[in-house]
CSV table of C-alpha atoms and ligand atoms in Angstrom, one decimal:
chain,number,residue,atom,x,y,z
A,1,MET,CA,17.4,-0.2,-6.5
A,2,SER,CA,21.6,-0.4,-6.8
A,3,HIS,CA,22.0,-3.9,-6.9
A,4,HIS,CA,22.4,-5.5,-10.3
A,5,ALA,CA,21.4,-9.1,-8.8
A,6,ALA,CA,17.9,-10.4,-10.3
A,7,PRO,CA,15.2,-8.6,-8.3
A,8,ASP,CA,14.1,-12.0,-6.0
A,9,ALA,CA,17.4,-12.8,-5.1
A,10,VAL,CA,18.0,-9.2,-3.7
A,11,ALA,CA,14.4,-9.7,-1.6
A,12,ALA,CA,15.6,-13.1,-0.6
A,13,GLU,CA,18.8,-10.9,1.0
A,14,ALA,CA,16.6,-8.8,2.5
A,15,ALA,CA,14.4,-11.0,3.7
A,16,GLU,CA,16.9,-12.7,5.8
A,17,ALA,CA,18.4,-9.5,6.5
A,18,LEU,CA,15.1,-8.7,8.1
A,19,ARG,CA,14.4,-11.9,9.9
A,20,ALA,CA,17.6,-11.3,11.6
A,21,ARG,CA,17.1,-8.0,12.2
A,22,LEU,CA,13.7,-7.8,13.8
A,23,GLY,CA,14.7,-11.4,15.7
A,24,VAL,CA,12.0,-13.5,14.1
A,25,PRO,CA,11.5,-16.8,12.6
A,26,ARG,CA,9.0,-15.8,9.7
A,27,VAL,CA,6.6,-12.7,8.8
A,28,ASP,CA,3.4,-14.4,8.2
A,29,LEU,CA,1.7,-11.1,7.6
A,30,ALA,CA,3.1,-7.5,6.0
A,31,LEU,CA,1.1,-4.4,6.1
A,32,VAL,CA,2.6,-1.5,4.3
A,33,LEU,CA,1.5,1.8,5.5
A,34,GLY,CA,1.1,5.0,2.5
A,35,SER,CA,-0.1,8.5,2.9
A,36,GLY,CA,-2.1,9.3,6.4
A,37,TRP,CA,-1.8,5.8,7.9
A,38,ALA,CA,1.3,5.5,9.6
A,39,THR,CA,0.2,7.5,12.6
A,40,ALA,CA,-2.8,5.1,12.9
A,41,ALA,CA,-0.6,2.1,13.1
A,42,ASP,CA,1.3,4.1,16.4
A,43,GLY,CA,0.8,2.0,19.1
A,44,LEU,CA,-0.9,-1.2,17.8
A,45,GLY,CA,-0.3,-4.9,18.7
A,46,GLU,CA,2.4,-6.1,20.8
A,47,PRO,CA,5.8,-4.7,19.3
A,48,ILE,CA,8.5,-7.2,19.0
A,49,ALA,CA,11.3,-4.7,17.5
A,50,GLN,CA,11.9,-2.3,14.6
A,51,CYS,CA,14.8,-1.0,11.9
A,52,PRO,CA,14.5,1.5,8.9
A,53,LEU,CA,14.4,-0.3,6.2
A,54,ALA,CA,17.5,1.3,4.6
A,55,CYS,CA,19.2,-0.9,7.1
A,56,LEU,CA,18.6,-3.6,4.6
A,57,PRO,CA,20.0,-5.1,1.0
A,58,GLY,CA,17.8,-3.4,-1.7
A,59,PHE,CA,15.5,-0.4,0.0
A,60,THR,CA,16.9,3.2,0.0
A,61,ALA,CA,15.6,6.4,2.2
A,62,PRO,CA,12.2,7.5,1.4
A,63,VAL,CA,12.1,11.0,-0.1
A,64,VAL,CA,8.7,12.0,1.1
A,65,ALA,CA,8.0,14.0,4.6
A,66,GLY,CA,5.4,11.4,6.2
A,67,HIS,CA,6.7,8.6,4.7
A,68,GLY,CA,8.3,6.6,7.7
A,69,GLY,CA,11.0,4.4,6.4
A,70,VAL,CA,11.0,1.6,8.7
A,71,VAL,CA,9.9,-1.9,9.3
A,72,ARG,CA,8.5,-2.9,12.8
A,73,ALA,CA,7.7,-6.4,13.7
A,74,LEU,CA,4.2,-7.0,16.1
A,75,ARG,CA,3.4,-10.1,17.6
A,76,LEU,CA,-0.4,-11.2,16.7
A,77,PRO,CA,-2.7,-13.4,18.4
A,78,GLY,CA,-1.8,-16.9,18.0
A,79,GLY,CA,1.8,-15.8,17.4
A,80,ARG,CA,2.0,-14.7,14.3
A,81,VAL,CA,4.1,-12.1,13.2
A,82,ALA,CA,3.0,-9.0,11.3
A,83,ALA,CA,5.6,-6.6,9.7
A,84,LEU,CA,4.3,-3.3,9.2
A,85,LEU,CA,6.3,-1.0,6.8
A,86,THR,CA,6.3,2.5,7.1
A,87,GLY,CA,6.8,4.5,3.8
A,88,ARG,CA,7.5,2.6,0.6
A,89,THR,CA,9.2,3.7,-3.1
A,90,HIS,CA,7.7,5.5,-5.5
A,91,LEU,CA,8.0,4.7,-9.4
A,92,TYR,CA,8.4,8.6,-9.8
A,93,GLU,CA,11.2,7.8,-7.7
A,94,GLY,CA,13.4,7.1,-10.6
A,95,GLY,CA,14.7,3.7,-9.3
A,96,GLY,CA,12.0,1.9,-12.3
A,97,ALA,CA,9.3,-1.1,-11.2
A,98,ASP,CA,12.0,-3.5,-8.9
A,99,ALA,CA,12.9,-0.7,-6.1
A,100,VAL,CA,9.0,-0.2,-6.0
A,101,ALA,CA,8.3,-4.2,-5.8
A,102,HIS,CA,11.2,-5.0,-3.1
A,103,GLY,CA,9.1,-3.9,-0.3
A,104,VAL,CA,6.5,-6.6,-1.4
A,105,ARG,CA,9.2,-9.2,-2.4
A,106,THR,CA,11.2,-8.9,0.7
A,107,ALA,CA,7.5,-9.7,2.5
A,108,ALA,CA,6.9,-12.4,0.6
A,109,ALA,CA,10.4,-14.1,0.5
A,110,ALA,CA,10.0,-13.7,4.8
A,111,GLY,CA,7.1,-15.5,4.6
A,112,ALA,CA,4.4,-13.3,4.4
A,113,THR,CA,1.3,-14.7,2.3
A,114,ARG,CA,-1.2,-12.0,3.2
A,115,LEU,CA,-0.2,-8.2,2.0
A,116,VAL,CA,-2.1,-5.4,3.0
A,117,LEU,CA,-1.6,-2.2,1.1
A,118,THR,CA,-2.8,1.4,2.1
A,119,ASN,CA,-2.2,4.3,0.4
A,120,GLY,CA,-3.5,8.0,0.7
A,121,CYS,CA,-5.3,9.0,-2.9
A,122,GLY,CA,-8.1,11.5,-4.5
A,123,GLY,CA,-11.3,10.3,-4.8
A,124,LEU,CA,-13.7,11.0,-7.6
A,125,ASP,CA,-17.3,9.9,-6.2
A,126,PRO,CA,-17.9,13.2,-4.1
A,127,ALA,CA,-19.6,11.0,-1.3
A,128,TRP,CA,-16.1,9.8,-0.1
A,129,THR,CA,-15.2,13.2,1.6
A,130,PRO,CA,-11.8,13.3,2.5
A,131,GLY,CA,-10.4,11.1,5.4
A,132,THR,CA,-12.8,8.1,4.1
A,133,PRO,CA,-11.4,4.3,3.2
A,134,VAL,CA,-12.1,3.2,0.6
A,135,LEU,CA,-12.1,-0.7,-0.4
A,136,ILE,CA,-9.9,-1.4,-3.5
A,137,ALA,CA,-11.6,-4.0,-5.7
A,138,ASP,CA,-9.6,-3.5,-8.7
A,139,HIS,CA,-7.1,-1.3,-10.7
A,140,ILE,CA,-6.3,-0.3,-13.7
A,141,ASN,CA,-2.6,0.6,-14.3
A,142,LEU,CA,-1.9,3.6,-16.1
A,143,THR,CA,2.0,3.9,-15.5
A,144,GLY,CA,3.0,1.9,-18.1
A,145,ALA,CA,5.4,-0.3,-16.6
A,146,THR,CA,5.7,-3.0,-14.5
A,147,PRO,CA,7.5,-5.3,-12.0
A,148,LEU,CA,7.1,-8.3,-14.1
A,149,ARG,CA,9.7,-8.9,-16.5
A,150,GLY,CA,9.9,-11.5,-19.7
A,151,ALA,CA,6.4,-13.7,-20.4
A,152,ALA,CA,5.2,-13.9,-16.5
A,153,PHE,CA,1.1,-14.2,-16.9
A,154,VAL,CA,0.4,-13.5,-13.9
A,155,ASP,CA,-3.3,-13.7,-13.4
A,156,MET,CA,-4.9,-10.3,-12.1
A,157,THR,CA,-8.6,-11.6,-11.9
A,158,ASP,CA,-9.1,-11.1,-7.9
A,159,ALA,CA,-6.3,-9.7,-7.5
A,160,TYR,CA,-7.7,-7.7,-4.6
A,161,SER,CA,-8.8,-10.6,-2.5
A,162,PRO,CA,-13.1,-10.9,-2.1
A,163,ALA,CA,-12.3,-12.9,0.9
A,164,LEU,CA,-10.4,-10.0,2.2
A,165,ARG,CA,-12.2,-7.7,1.4
A,166,ALA,CA,-14.8,-9.2,3.1
A,167,LEU,CA,-13.2,-9.9,6.3
A,168,ALA,CA,-12.5,-6.0,6.2
A,169,ARG,CA,-16.2,-5.2,6.0
A,170,GLY,CA,-16.3,-7.4,9.0
A,171,VAL,CA,-14.4,-5.0,10.7
A,172,ASP,CA,-15.9,-1.4,9.3
A,173,PRO,CA,-19.3,-2.4,7.9
A,174,GLY,CA,-19.1,1.0,6.3
A,175,LEU,CA,-16.6,0.4,4.1
A,176,HIS,CA,-17.4,1.3,0.0
A,177,GLU,CA,-15.4,-0.2,-2.9
A,178,GLY,CA,-13.7,1.1,-5.5
A,179,VAL,CA,-11.5,0.9,-8.7
A,180,TYR,CA,-8.0,2.6,-8.2
A,181,VAL,CA,-6.2,3.9,-11.4
A,182,GLN,CA,-2.3,4.4,-10.7
A,183,PHE,CA,-1.0,7.5,-12.6
A,184,ALA,CA,3.2,7.5,-12.8
A,185,GLY,CA,3.4,10.9,-10.9
A,186,PRO,CA,4.7,12.9,-9.3
A,187,GLN,CA,2.4,15.5,-10.1
A,188,TYR,CA,-1.2,15.2,-9.5
A,189,GLU,CA,-3.8,14.4,-12.2
A,190,THR,CA,-5.2,17.4,-14.4
A,191,PRO,CA,-8.9,17.8,-14.1
A,192,ALA,CA,-9.0,16.5,-17.9
A,193,GLU,CA,-6.7,13.0,-16.8
A,194,VAL,CA,-9.1,12.8,-13.8
A,195,ARG,CA,-12.0,12.9,-15.8
A,196,MET,CA,-10.9,10.2,-18.1
A,197,ALA,CA,-10.0,7.9,-14.9
A,198,GLY,CA,-13.9,8.1,-14.6
A,199,ILE,CA,-14.7,7.4,-17.6
A,200,LEU,CA,-12.6,4.4,-18.0
A,201,GLY,CA,-14.4,3.3,-15.2
A,202,GLY,CA,-12.2,4.4,-12.2
A,203,SER,CA,-13.3,6.0,-9.1
A,204,LEU,CA,-9.7,6.3,-6.8
A,205,VAL,CA,-6.5,8.0,-8.4
A,206,GLY,CA,-2.9,7.5,-6.9
A,207,MET,CA,0.6,7.1,-7.3
A,208,SER,CA,1.6,3.6,-5.9
A,209,THR,CA,-0.5,0.2,-5.1
A,210,ALA,CA,-1.1,-1.4,-8.4
A,211,LEU,CA,2.8,-1.8,-9.3
A,212,GLU,CA,3.2,-3.6,-5.7
A,213,THR,CA,-0.4,-5.8,-5.7
A,214,ILE,CA,1.3,-7.1,-9.7
A,215,ALA,CA,4.4,-7.8,-7.8
A,216,ALA,CA,2.3,-9.6,-4.5
A,217,ARG,CA,0.3,-11.8,-7.0
A,218,GLU,CA,3.1,-13.0,-9.5
A,219,ALA,CA,4.2,-14.0,-5.5
A,220,GLY,CA,1.2,-15.7,-4.5
A,221,MET,CA,0.3,-13.8,-2.1
A,222,GLU,CA,-3.5,-12.7,-0.9
A,223,VAL,CA,-3.9,-8.9,-1.0
A,224,LEU,CA,-6.1,-6.5,0.6
A,225,GLY,CA,-5.8,-2.7,-0.6
A,226,ILE,CA,-7.1,0.5,0.8
A,227,SER,CA,-7.1,3.8,0.1
A,228,LEU,CA,-7.5,7.1,2.5
A,229,VAL,CA,-9.2,9.6,0.3
A,230,THR,CA,-7.4,12.2,1.2
A,231,ASN,CA,-9.0,15.0,-0.9
A,232,ALA,CA,-11.2,15.4,-3.7
A,233,ALA,CA,-9.4,14.5,-7.2
A,234,ALA,CA,-8.4,17.4,-9.2
A,235,GLY,CA,-11.0,19.7,-10.4
A,236,LEU,CA,-13.6,18.6,-8.1
A,237,SER,CA,-13.5,20.4,-5.3
A,238,GLY,CA,-13.0,24.0,-7.0
A,239,ARG,CA,-9.7,24.4,-4.8
A,240,PRO,CA,-6.5,23.4,-6.1
A,241,LEU,CA,-4.6,19.9,-4.3
A,242,SER,CA,-1.8,20.8,-1.6
A,243,HIS,CA,-0.1,18.2,0.3
A,244,ALA,CA,-1.2,20.2,3.6
A,245,ASP,CA,-4.8,19.7,3.4
A,246,VAL,CA,-3.4,15.9,2.5
A,247,ILE,CA,-1.5,15.7,5.9
A,248,GLU,CA,-4.4,17.3,7.4
A,249,ALA,CA,-7.0,15.0,6.5
A,250,GLY,CA,-5.0,11.8,7.3
A,251,ARG,CA,-4.8,13.2,10.7
A,252,ALA,CA,-8.7,13.6,11.2
A,253,ALA,CA,-9.2,10.2,9.9
A,254,VAL,CA,-6.6,8.6,12.7
A,255,PRO,CA,-9.7,7.3,14.9
A,256,ARG,CA,-11.4,5.4,12.5
A,257,LEU,CA,-8.2,3.8,10.3
A,258,ARG,CA,-6.6,2.9,13.5
A,259,ALA,CA,-9.5,0.8,14.1
A,260,LEU,CA,-9.9,-1.0,11.4
A,261,LEU,CA,-6.2,-1.5,11.1
A,262,ALA,CA,-6.7,-3.2,14.9
A,263,GLY,CA,-9.8,-5.2,13.3
A,264,LEU,CA,-8.0,-6.2,10.7
A,265,LEU,CA,-4.4,-7.2,12.5
A,266,GLU,CA,-7.1,-9.1,14.8
A,267,VAL,CA,-8.8,-11.4,11.4
A,268,LEU,CA,-6.0,-11.8,9.0
B,301,8IG,I1,-2.8,11.8,-0.6
B,301,8IG,O1,-5.4,13.0,-6.1
B,301,8IG,C1,-2.7,11.5,-3.1
B,301,8IG,N1,-2.2,11.0,-3.9
B,301,8IG,N2,-2.2,10.6,-8.2
B,301,8IG,N3,-3.8,12.3,-7.3
B,301,8IG,C2,-2.9,11.1,-7.5
B,301,8IG,N4,-2.0,10.9,-6.1
B,301,8IG,C3,-2.9,11.2,-4.9
B,301,8IG,C4,-4.1,11.9,-4.8
B,301,8IG,C5,-4.4,12.7,-6.0
B,301,8IG,N5,-3.8,12.3,-3.1
């Protein structure tokens, strides 16, 4: 982040700018849409307004094609407001864990008490073919980084809310659950690293979400994490990983993801 102010102060500024630019008094629910998810959210809900994330203090323009970089406000049943963030900042962009956590902290400062974090990731379970959404039950943070500073002993028990996972299964009863292992990236894992993740108890491998969840729990938000398995993790399919396959799996999953997101907007 280019700012040298305290992260929470920059997030408060960004939240004020977000409320002003989108013309909403407050945000109730925030969703971060990762690889494969943004298209699924197109046309959902009753749009109020949107603006580029780069217009808000502390955000930088996203680097990966297919990661949008826009925040859109939707009116929910009952008059509540959801903020959809398409695109996120990754640790591998080099801005540090504060840059990664800025979107989550901004949503919290704007009033959001519930956060849906989505991502595209690799799957370790062969039953999870590309295009399968999986609820995150827990995570393992292998990045060596944290968005917290000082003696911030944030409890990570039930970091991924059991109550919100139950609501998600109410929307899509076929959802399985997995343990998300965050690597720093940007290279994908070696097959040995994937085996290690499995031995450690992981079943999903990716480059986001865990650090955001830590920041969200510090901010007191309830978190629902959903991974879209866009590829078998390295070494499991007999083929190399390709970004093109990832994009294609995301495209194929759009109908199921759209139904899932539409249902979540009604129950969250
Ligand atoms: I999409 O297989 C996507 N993102 N670390 N490994 C990691 N990140 C990913 C993967 C994957 N697929």
